[in-house]
Coordinates of C-alpha atoms in Angstrom, one line a residue:
M1 CA 15.4 -55.4 25.7
N2 CA 14.5 -58.9 24.1
V3 CA 12.9 -62.0 25.8
V4 CA 11.0 -64.8 25.2
I5 CA 8.3 -65.6 26.6
N6 CA 6.3 -69.4 26.5
G7 CA 8.8 -69.6 23.6
V8 CA 7.5 -66.4 21.9
P9 CA 10.0 -63.6 21.0
R10 CA 9.4 -60.4 22.6
E11 CA 10.5 -57.2 23.1
L12 CA 10.3 -54.8 26.2
P13 CA 11.1 -51.8 27.9
E14 CA 14.7 -52.0 29.2
T15 CA 13.4 -51.6 33.0
R16 CA 10.6 -53.9 33.8
T17 CA 9.9 -56.7 36.7
V18 CA 8.1 -59.8 36.3
A19 CA 5.3 -58.2 38.0
E20 CA 4.9 -54.7 35.6
L21 CA 5.1 -58.0 32.8
L22 CA 2.4 -59.8 34.2
Q23 CA 0.5 -56.0 34.5
E24 CA 0.9 -55.7 31.2
L25 CA 0.1 -58.9 29.6
D26 CA -3.4 -58.5 31.7
L27 CA -2.5 -61.6 34.6
E28 CA -2.0 -59.2 37.7
G29 CA -3.9 -60.4 40.5
K30 CA -4.2 -63.3 38.9
P31 CA -3.9 -67.5 39.4
T32 CA -0.4 -67.8 37.7
A33 CA 3.1 -69.7 37.9
V34 CA 6.7 -67.4 36.7
E35 CA 9.5 -69.1 35.4
V36 CA 12.7 -66.9 34.5
N37 CA 16.0 -69.2 33.2
R38 CA 14.1 -72.2 34.5
K39 CA 13.9 -70.5 38.0
V40 CA 10.6 -69.8 40.2
I41 CA 9.7 -66.8 41.7
P42 CA 8.1 -66.6 44.1
K43 CA 4.8 -64.4 44.3
N44 CA 6.6 -62.2 46.6
E45 CA 9.8 -61.4 45.1
L46 CA 7.6 -60.5 41.1
G47 CA 8.3 -56.9 41.9
Q48 CA 11.8 -57.1 42.8
T49 CA 13.0 -59.5 39.7
R50 CA 14.4 -57.4 37.4
L51 CA 14.2 -59.0 34.0
K52 CA 17.5 -59.0 31.5
E53 CA 18.1 -59.1 27.8
G54 CA 18.1 -62.8 27.0
D55 CA 15.5 -63.9 29.7
K56 CA 13.0 -66.9 29.0
I57 CA 10.4 -66.9 30.8
E58 CA 7.5 -68.9 31.0
I59 CA 4.2 -68.3 32.9
V60 CA 1.0 -70.7 33.0
S61 CA -2.3 -69.2 34.3
F62 CA -4.2 -71.5 36.6
V63 CA -8.2 -72.2 35.1
G64 CA -10.7 -73.9 37.2
G65 CA -13.2 -76.6 35.8
G66 CA -12.9 -80.2 35.3

């Protein structure tokens, strides 16, 4: 399946949840915010939210500092 992640086209296996994607990107457990097709996905729904062909995903990672 083809999706767009942070503006970059990417091919993913058909069965993929947002949580699985974060794990694949080595972002699991890190402070992130995820939006799929302009809808923010609550942290407790990442494992149930399945990605579909053509989804546009934005992932923002938070870093400390000043």
